[in-house]
């Protein structure tokens, strides 16, 4: 039952991070750093009398999620979310068996992506319902912009739908070709609902610019990792306000995924047992 304290610690810290994300659209670095420090300190204390594997697995989990978090950050994951993932890496290896801890870390990532996808879809749907007029205009604009893509996908959809009379499997592919371009245009349209103008004094490192900003000969382009410290100082010096793209407050996905994981851990613990499978 050594994991009970770690679970309690995580729920408190991740709950605070979720509240901060909704209120300020950011997760303070001290939340993730202090969770890592407390988790590893507790593991070190327990390891004195229970064996050092408990600490080593915590360091291992942190290392795995450090790599995963950095990869996800490079492809558009928020910096605060990436650091929180690293912190949970030091929490999650509950087992004393190496292979079981691999399964635990892998399962949590799957849960996080699954819960995050459902939550993001729900959040975007709520955003669309509140701003339906603006969304409708944006959707039509994006549909015209990607008209050729829709025509190509539509053509393949018709062909595969016709072939499905001979082979039902083609029907599955036809639905995929029908949904993908619409989902792409839907996502692009939702992005327009998340653009807002803020004073540069409220900008923070990692904020996503909505479009290129040209000041003299210098052009600051939007990038997945957001603005850096140099760009932030430059914008504050030369601009009073800028358009930024607000992200989905994703931290609640960590909380929900962690709760689901804890439920699975205590309800189906045998599934994590290496000997159960081998």
mmCIF file of C-alpha atoms in Angstrom:
data_model
loop_
_atom_site.group_PDB
_atom_site.id
_atom_site.type_symbol
_atom_site.label_atom_id
_atom_site.label_comp_id
_atom_site.label_asym_id
_atom_site.label_seq_id
_atom_site.Cartn_x
_atom_site.Cartn_y
_atom_site.Cartn_z
ATOM 1 C CA UNK A 1 0.000 0.000 0.000
ATOM 2 C CA UNK A 2 3.007 2.285 -0.396
ATOM 3 C CA UNK A 3 1.331 3.876 -3.410
ATOM 4 C CA UNK A 4 -1.561 5.344 -1.363
ATOM 5 C CA UNK A 5 0.445 8.405 -0.324
ATOM 6 C CA UNK A 6 1.650 8.917 -3.901
ATOM 7 C CA UNK A 7 -1.945 8.718 -5.185
ATOM 8 C CA UNK A 8 -3.135 11.234 -2.610
ATOM 9 C CA UNK A 9 -0.214 13.540 -3.424
ATOM 10 C CA UNK A 10 -0.958 13.358 -7.138
ATOM 11 C CA UNK A 11 -4.676 14.024 -6.776
ATOM 12 C CA UNK A 12 -4.041 17.170 -4.721
ATOM 13 C CA UNK A 13 -1.322 18.518 -7.039
ATOM 14 C CA UNK A 14 -3.061 17.657 -10.316
ATOM 15 C CA UNK A 15 -6.347 19.121 -9.018
ATOM 16 C CA UNK A 16 -4.547 22.378 -8.271
ATOM 17 C CA UNK A 17 -2.925 22.319 -11.711
ATOM 18 C CA UNK A 18 -6.355 21.780 -13.312
ATOM 19 C CA UNK A 19 -7.871 24.753 -11.490
ATOM 20 C CA UNK A 20 -4.909 26.928 -12.475
ATOM 21 C CA UNK A 21 -5.193 25.803 -16.108
ATOM 22 C CA UNK A 22 -8.867 26.769 -16.282
ATOM 23 C CA UNK A 23 -8.365 30.109 -14.522
ATOM 24 C CA UNK A 24 -5.059 31.284 -16.007
ATOM 25 C CA UNK A 25 -4.451 28.912 -18.953
ATOM 26 C CA UNK A 26 -1.118 27.906 -17.463
ATOM 27 C CA UNK A 27 0.357 25.424 -15.003
ATOM 28 C CA UNK A 28 2.925 27.003 -12.664
ATOM 29 C CA UNK A 29 6.292 25.251 -12.935
ATOM 30 C CA UNK A 30 6.512 24.911 -9.157
ATOM 31 C CA UNK A 31 3.516 22.545 -9.195
ATOM 32 C CA UNK A 32 5.296 19.976 -11.370
ATOM 33 C CA UNK A 33 8.723 20.494 -9.801
ATOM 34 C CA UNK A 34 7.425 20.171 -6.238
ATOM 35 C CA UNK A 35 5.443 17.028 -7.156
ATOM 36 C CA UNK A 36 8.636 15.465 -8.530
ATOM 37 C CA UNK A 37 10.587 16.485 -5.404
ATOM 38 C CA UNK A 38 7.967 15.171 -2.944
ATOM 39 C CA UNK A 39 7.455 11.929 -4.868
ATOM 40 C CA UNK A 40 11.155 11.094 -5.084
ATOM 41 C CA UNK A 41 11.783 12.174 -1.473
ATOM 42 C CA UNK A 42 8.990 9.855 -0.285
ATOM 43 C CA UNK A 43 10.342 7.038 -2.425
ATOM 44 C CA UNK A 44 13.827 7.583 -0.987
ATOM 45 C CA UNK A 45 12.439 7.513 2.588
ATOM 46 C CA UNK A 46 10.491 4.283 1.980
ATOM 47 C CA UNK A 47 13.465 2.714 0.175
ATOM 48 C CA UNK A 48 15.592 2.941 3.318
ATOM 49 C CA UNK A 49 13.657 0.039 4.818
ATOM 50 C CA UNK A 50 11.815 -1.432 1.784
ATOM 51 C CA UNK A 51 14.597 -1.662 -0.795
ATOM 52 C CA UNK A 52 15.977 0.840 -3.266
ATOM 53 C CA UNK A 53 13.963 -0.425 -6.208
ATOM 54 C CA UNK A 54 11.082 1.763 -5.058
ATOM 55 C CA UNK A 55 13.217 4.871 -5.588
ATOM 56 C CA UNK A 56 14.892 3.582 -8.750
ATOM 57 C CA UNK A 57 11.565 2.840 -10.407
ATOM 58 C CA UNK A 58 10.406 6.378 -9.594
ATOM 59 C CA UNK A 59 13.524 7.791 -11.258
ATOM 60 C CA UNK A 60 12.997 5.412 -14.179
ATOM 61 C CA UNK A 61 9.366 6.554 -14.609
ATOM 62 C CA UNK A 62 10.433 10.175 -14.502
ATOM 63 C CA UNK A 63 13.085 9.476 -17.149
ATOM 64 C CA UNK A 64 10.640 7.713 -19.483
ATOM 65 C CA UNK A 65 8.054 10.488 -19.258
ATOM 66 C CA UNK A 66 10.812 13.115 -19.538
ATOM 67 C CA UNK A 67 11.598 11.731 -23.001
ATOM 68 C CA UNK A 68 7.910 11.311 -23.938
ATOM 69 C CA UNK A 69 7.044 14.770 -22.598
ATOM 70 C CA UNK A 70 9.787 16.424 -24.637
ATOM 71 C CA UNK A 71 8.659 14.622 -27.789
ATOM 72 C CA UNK A 72 5.040 15.675 -27.216
ATOM 73 C CA UNK A 73 6.153 19.238 -26.483
ATOM 74 C CA UNK A 74 7.962 19.363 -29.842
ATOM 75 C CA UNK A 75 4.790 18.334 -31.669
ATOM 76 C CA UNK A 76 2.513 20.850 -29.948
ATOM 77 C CA UNK A 77 1.906 19.689 -26.361
ATOM 78 C CA UNK A 78 1.934 22.573 -23.875
ATOM 79 C CA UNK A 79 5.113 23.044 -21.830
ATOM 80 C CA UNK A 80 3.206 22.924 -18.546
ATOM 81 C CA UNK A 81 1.438 19.717 -19.601
ATOM 82 C CA UNK A 82 4.770 18.138 -20.583
ATOM 83 C CA UNK A 83 6.266 18.952 -17.159
ATOM 84 C CA UNK A 84 3.193 17.585 -15.375
ATOM 85 C CA UNK A 85 3.549 14.357 -17.368
ATOM 86 C CA UNK A 86 7.179 14.092 -16.221
ATOM 87 C CA UNK A 87 6.039 14.571 -12.625
ATOM 88 C CA UNK A 88 3.485 11.770 -12.924
ATOM 89 C CA UNK A 89 6.258 9.575 -14.278
ATOM 90 C CA UNK A 90 7.879 9.730 -10.833
ATOM 91 C CA UNK A 91 4.526 8.735 -9.263
ATOM 92 C CA UNK A 92 3.138 5.920 -11.412
ATOM 93 C CA UNK A 93 5.598 3.001 -11.143
ATOM 94 C CA UNK A 94 3.680 1.363 -8.262
ATOM 95 C CA UNK A 95 4.925 -2.174 -8.869
ATOM 96 C CA UNK A 96 8.147 -3.785 -7.683
ATOM 97 C CA UNK A 97 8.499 -5.580 -11.043
ATOM 98 C CA UNK A 98 10.179 -3.784 -13.944
ATOM 99 C CA UNK A 99 7.937 -5.161 -16.719
ATOM 100 C CA UNK A 100 4.786 -4.319 -14.763
ATOM 101 C CA UNK A 101 5.943 -0.727 -14.417
ATOM 102 C CA UNK A 102 6.452 -0.576 -18.185
ATOM 103 C CA UNK A 103 2.833 -1.707 -18.568
ATOM 104 C CA UNK A 104 1.672 0.895 -16.031
ATOM 105 C CA UNK A 105 3.399 3.768 -17.831
ATOM 106 C CA UNK A 106 2.125 2.575 -21.206
ATOM 107 C CA UNK A 107 -1.444 2.199 -19.965
ATOM 108 C CA UNK A 108 -1.465 5.682 -18.479
ATOM 109 C CA UNK A 109 -0.292 7.191 -21.777
ATOM 110 C CA UNK A 110 -3.067 5.344 -23.633
ATOM 111 C CA UNK A 111 -5.642 6.529 -21.082
ATOM 112 C CA UNK A 112 -4.358 10.100 -21.276
ATOM 113 C CA UNK A 113 -4.609 10.179 -25.071
ATOM 114 C CA UNK A 114 -8.041 8.507 -25.069
ATOM 115 C CA UNK A 115 -9.500 10.716 -22.334
ATOM 116 C CA UNK A 116 -7.834 13.783 -23.840
ATOM 117 C CA UNK A 117 -9.330 13.089 -27.261
ATOM 118 C CA UNK A 118 -12.862 12.667 -25.905
ATOM 119 C CA UNK A 119 -12.531 15.711 -23.668
ATOM 120 C CA UNK A 120 -11.100 17.890 -26.458
ATOM 121 C CA UNK A 121 -13.965 16.883 -28.747
ATOM 122 C CA UNK A 122 -16.482 17.697 -26.016
ATOM 123 C CA UNK A 123 -14.800 21.029 -25.258
ATOM 124 C CA UNK A 124 -14.705 22.029 -28.918
ATOM 125 C CA UNK A 125 -18.357 21.044 -29.290
ATOM 126 C CA UNK A 126 -19.280 23.279 -26.368
ATOM 127 C CA UNK A 127 -17.243 26.097 -27.896
ATOM 128 C CA UNK A 128 -19.035 25.666 -31.234
ATOM 129 C CA UNK A 129 -22.485 25.687 -29.623
ATOM 130 C CA UNK A 130 -21.711 28.967 -27.843
ATOM 131 C CA UNK A 131 -20.237 30.590 -30.988
ATOM 132 C CA UNK A 132 -22.239 28.804 -33.685
ATOM 133 C CA UNK A 133 -22.660 31.843 -35.968
ATOM 134 C CA UNK A 134 -18.930 32.523 -36.075
ATOM 135 C CA UNK A 135 -18.188 28.802 -36.479
ATOM 136 C CA UNK A 136 -20.630 28.470 -39.381
ATOM 137 C CA UNK A 137 -18.970 31.360 -41.218
ATOM 138 C CA UNK A 138 -15.510 29.957 -40.565
ATOM 139 C CA UNK A 139 -16.556 26.441 -41.646
ATOM 140 C CA UNK A 140 -17.866 27.729 -44.978
ATOM 141 C CA UNK A 141 -14.670 29.710 -45.511
ATOM 142 C CA UNK A 142 -12.461 26.693 -44.780
ATOM 143 C CA UNK A 143 -14.629 24.449 -46.979
ATOM 144 C CA UNK A 144 -14.141 26.830 -49.910
ATOM 145 C CA UNK A 145 -10.426 27.009 -49.163
ATOM 146 C CA UNK A 146 -10.076 23.211 -49.254
ATOM 147 C CA UNK A 147 -12.655 22.623 -51.986
ATOM 148 C CA UNK A 148 -10.274 20.575 -54.137
ATOM 149 C CA UNK A 149 -9.477 18.275 -51.222
ATOM 150 C CA UNK A 150 -13.185 17.729 -50.581
ATOM 151 C CA UNK A 151 -13.757 16.911 -54.264
ATOM 152 C CA UNK A 152 -10.934 14.339 -54.310
ATOM 153 C CA UNK A 153 -12.028 12.675 -51.073
ATOM 154 C CA UNK A 154 -15.659 12.828 -52.194
ATOM 155 C CA UNK A 155 -14.790 11.037 -55.426
ATOM 156 C CA UNK A 156 -13.005 8.227 -53.603
ATOM 157 C CA UNK A 157 -15.890 8.032 -51.133
ATOM 158 C CA UNK A 158 -18.406 7.470 -53.945
ATOM 159 C CA UNK A 159 -16.208 4.801 -55.575
ATOM 160 C CA UNK A 160 -15.653 2.906 -52.325
ATOM 161 C CA UNK A 161 -19.304 3.240 -51.316
ATOM 162 C CA UNK A 162 -20.260 1.636 -54.647
ATOM 163 C CA UNK A 163 -17.695 -1.149 -54.186
ATOM 164 C CA UNK A 164 -19.091 -1.857 -50.702
ATOM 165 C CA UNK A 165 -22.045 -3.613 -52.390
ATOM 166 C CA UNK A 166 -19.542 -6.300 -53.429
ATOM 167 C CA UNK A 167 -17.201 -6.158 -50.421
ATOM 168 C CA UNK A 168 -18.554 -4.756 -47.083
ATOM 169 C CA UNK A 169 -15.021 -3.826 -45.954
ATOM 170 C CA UNK A 170 -14.983 -1.030 -48.538
ATOM 171 C CA UNK A 171 -17.828 0.615 -46.616
ATOM 172 C CA UNK A 172 -15.542 1.119 -43.611
ATOM 173 C CA UNK A 173 -12.917 2.808 -45.807
ATOM 174 C CA UNK A 174 -15.573 4.982 -47.453
ATOM 175 C CA UNK A 175 -16.779 6.257 -44.082
ATOM 176 C CA UNK A 176 -13.177 7.021 -43.125
ATOM 177 C CA UNK A 177 -12.696 9.047 -46.318
ATOM 178 C CA UNK A 178 -15.953 10.875 -45.662
ATOM 179 C CA UNK A 179 -15.165 11.795 -42.048
ATOM 180 C CA UNK A 180 -11.464 12.738 -42.314
ATOM 181 C CA UNK A 181 -11.759 15.879 -44.506
ATOM 182 C CA UNK A 182 -14.800 17.087 -42.563
ATOM 183 C CA UNK A 183 -12.967 16.582 -39.274
ATOM 184 C CA UNK A 184 -9.967 18.463 -40.670
ATOM 185 C CA UNK A 185 -12.131 21.435 -41.708
ATOM 186 C CA UNK A 186 -13.997 21.272 -38.384
ATOM 187 C CA UNK A 187 -10.685 21.511 -36.503
ATOM 188 C CA UNK A 188 -9.505 24.445 -38.617
ATOM 189 C CA UNK A 189 -12.846 26.200 -38.010
ATOM 190 C CA UNK A 190 -12.693 25.634 -34.252
ATOM 191 C CA UNK A 191 -9.191 27.160 -34.233
ATOM 192 C CA UNK A 192 -10.711 30.471 -35.351
ATOM 193 C CA UNK A 193 -12.928 30.472 -32.253
ATOM 194 C CA UNK A 194 -9.879 30.265 -30.003
ATOM 195 C CA UNK A 195 -8.135 33.387 -31.288
ATOM 196 C CA UNK A 196 -8.134 36.409 -29.005
ATOM 197 C CA UNK A 197 -6.298 39.719 -28.734
ATOM 198 C CA UNK A 198 -4.333 40.329 -25.535
ATOM 199 C CA UNK A 199 -1.933 43.058 -24.339
ATOM 200 C CA UNK A 200 1.693 42.054 -24.782
ATOM 201 C CA UNK A 201 2.271 42.645 -21.059
ATOM 202 C CA UNK A 202 0.082 39.568 -20.463
ATOM 203 C CA UNK A 203 2.004 37.400 -22.922
ATOM 204 C CA UNK A 204 3.946 34.492 -21.460
ATOM 205 C CA UNK A 205 6.616 32.188 -22.839
ATOM 206 C CA UNK A 206 4.951 29.408 -24.814
ATOM 207 C CA UNK A 207 1.922 31.432 -25.950
ATOM 208 C CA UNK A 208 0.881 30.598 -29.522
ATOM 209 C CA UNK A 209 0.717 33.477 -31.975
ATOM 210 C CA UNK A 210 -2.307 33.390 -34.293
ATOM 211 C CA UNK A 211 -0.395 34.726 -37.317
ATOM 212 C CA UNK A 212 2.949 36.122 -38.473
ATOM 213 C CA UNK A 213 3.946 39.398 -36.837
ATOM 214 C CA UNK A 214 6.181 41.702 -38.867
ATOM 215 C CA UNK A 215 8.008 44.522 -37.085
ATOM 216 C CA UNK A 216 10.447 46.301 -39.361
ATOM 217 C CA UNK A 217 12.563 43.632 -41.006
ATOM 218 C CA UNK A 218 11.911 41.077 -38.284
ATOM 219 C CA UNK A 219 9.147 38.496 -38.681
ATOM 220 C CA UNK A 220 7.994 36.369 -35.754
ATOM 221 C CA UNK A 221 6.203 33.274 -37.003
ATOM 222 C CA UNK A 222 3.818 31.049 -35.020
ATOM 223 C CA UNK A 223 5.428 27.767 -33.986
ATOM 224 C CA UNK A 224 4.311 24.698 -32.078
ATOM 225 C CA UNK A 225 6.448 25.488 -29.033
ATOM 226 C CA UNK A 226 5.090 29.048 -28.794
ATOM 227 C CA UNK A 227 7.093 32.231 -28.347
ATOM 228 C CA UNK A 228 10.421 32.089 -26.557
ATOM 229 C CA UNK A 229 11.983 34.517 -24.079
ATOM 230 C CA UNK A 230 13.705 36.636 -26.759
ATOM 231 C CA UNK A 231 10.512 36.954 -28.829
ATOM 232 C CA UNK A 232 8.509 37.822 -25.732
ATOM 233 C CA UNK A 233 10.854 40.706 -24.840
ATOM 234 C CA UNK A 234 10.836 41.957 -28.448
ATOM 235 C CA UNK A 235 7.026 41.930 -28.691
ATOM 236 C CA UNK A 236 6.597 43.710 -25.376
ATOM 237 C CA UNK A 237 8.970 46.407 -26.561
ATOM 238 C CA UNK A 238 7.398 46.995 -29.983
ATOM 239 C CA UNK A 239 3.734 45.951 -29.755
ATOM 240 C CA UNK A 240 0.886 46.905 -27.436
ATOM 241 C CA UNK A 241 -1.263 43.891 -28.271
ATOM 242 C CA UNK A 242 -1.137 40.716 -30.376
ATOM 243 C CA UNK A 243 -3.492 37.962 -31.493
ATOM 244 C CA UNK A 244 -2.865 34.605 -29.831
ATOM 245 C CA UNK A 245 -4.497 31.213 -30.114
ATOM 246 C CA UNK A 246 -5.938 29.986 -26.854
ATOM 247 C CA UNK A 247 -5.393 26.300 -26.189
ATOM 248 C CA UNK A 248 -7.787 23.774 -24.712
ATOM 249 C CA UNK A 249 -7.323 23.603 -20.903
ATOM 250 C CA UNK A 250 -6.004 20.056 -21.172
ATOM 251 C CA UNK A 251 -4.915 19.416 -17.583
ATOM 252 C CA UNK A 252 -8.285 18.014 -16.550
ATOM 253 C CA UNK A 253 -7.480 15.108 -18.902
ATOM 254 C CA UNK A 254 -4.545 14.240 -16.608
ATOM 255 C CA UNK A 255 -6.862 14.223 -13.602
ATOM 256 C CA UNK A 256 -9.516 12.071 -15.303
ATOM 257 C CA UNK A 257 -6.964 9.672 -16.795
ATOM 258 C CA UNK A 258 -5.273 9.303 -13.392
ATOM 259 C CA UNK A 259 -8.608 8.570 -11.682
ATOM 260 C CA UNK A 260 -9.433 5.930 -14.306
ATOM 261 C CA UNK A 261 -5.958 4.434 -13.890
ATOM 262 C CA UNK A 262 -6.311 4.235 -10.079
ATOM 263 C CA UNK A 263 -9.689 2.542 -10.502
ATOM 264 C CA UNK A 264 -8.161 -0.025 -12.882
ATOM 265 C CA UNK A 265 -5.203 -0.538 -10.541
ATOM 266 C CA UNK A 266 -7.390 -1.472 -7.577
ATOM 267 C CA UNK A 267 -10.173 -3.222 -9.525
ATOM 268 C CA UNK A 268 -8.112 -5.318 -11.938
ATOM 269 C CA UNK A 269 -4.730 -5.524 -10.286
ATOM 270 C CA UNK A 270 -4.089 -9.008 -11.677
ATOM 271 C CA UNK A 271 -3.887 -7.517 -15.158
ATOM 272 C CA UNK A 272 -0.712 -5.704 -14.110
ATOM 273 C CA UNK A 273 0.838 -8.903 -12.730
ATOM 274 C CA UNK A 274 3.632 -10.115 -14.978
ATOM 275 C CA UNK A 275 3.080 -13.728 -13.846
ATOM 276 C CA UNK A 276 -0.612 -13.502 -14.806
ATOM 277 C CA UNK A 277 0.397 -13.256 -18.478
ATOM 278 C CA UNK A 278 3.546 -15.353 -18.478
#
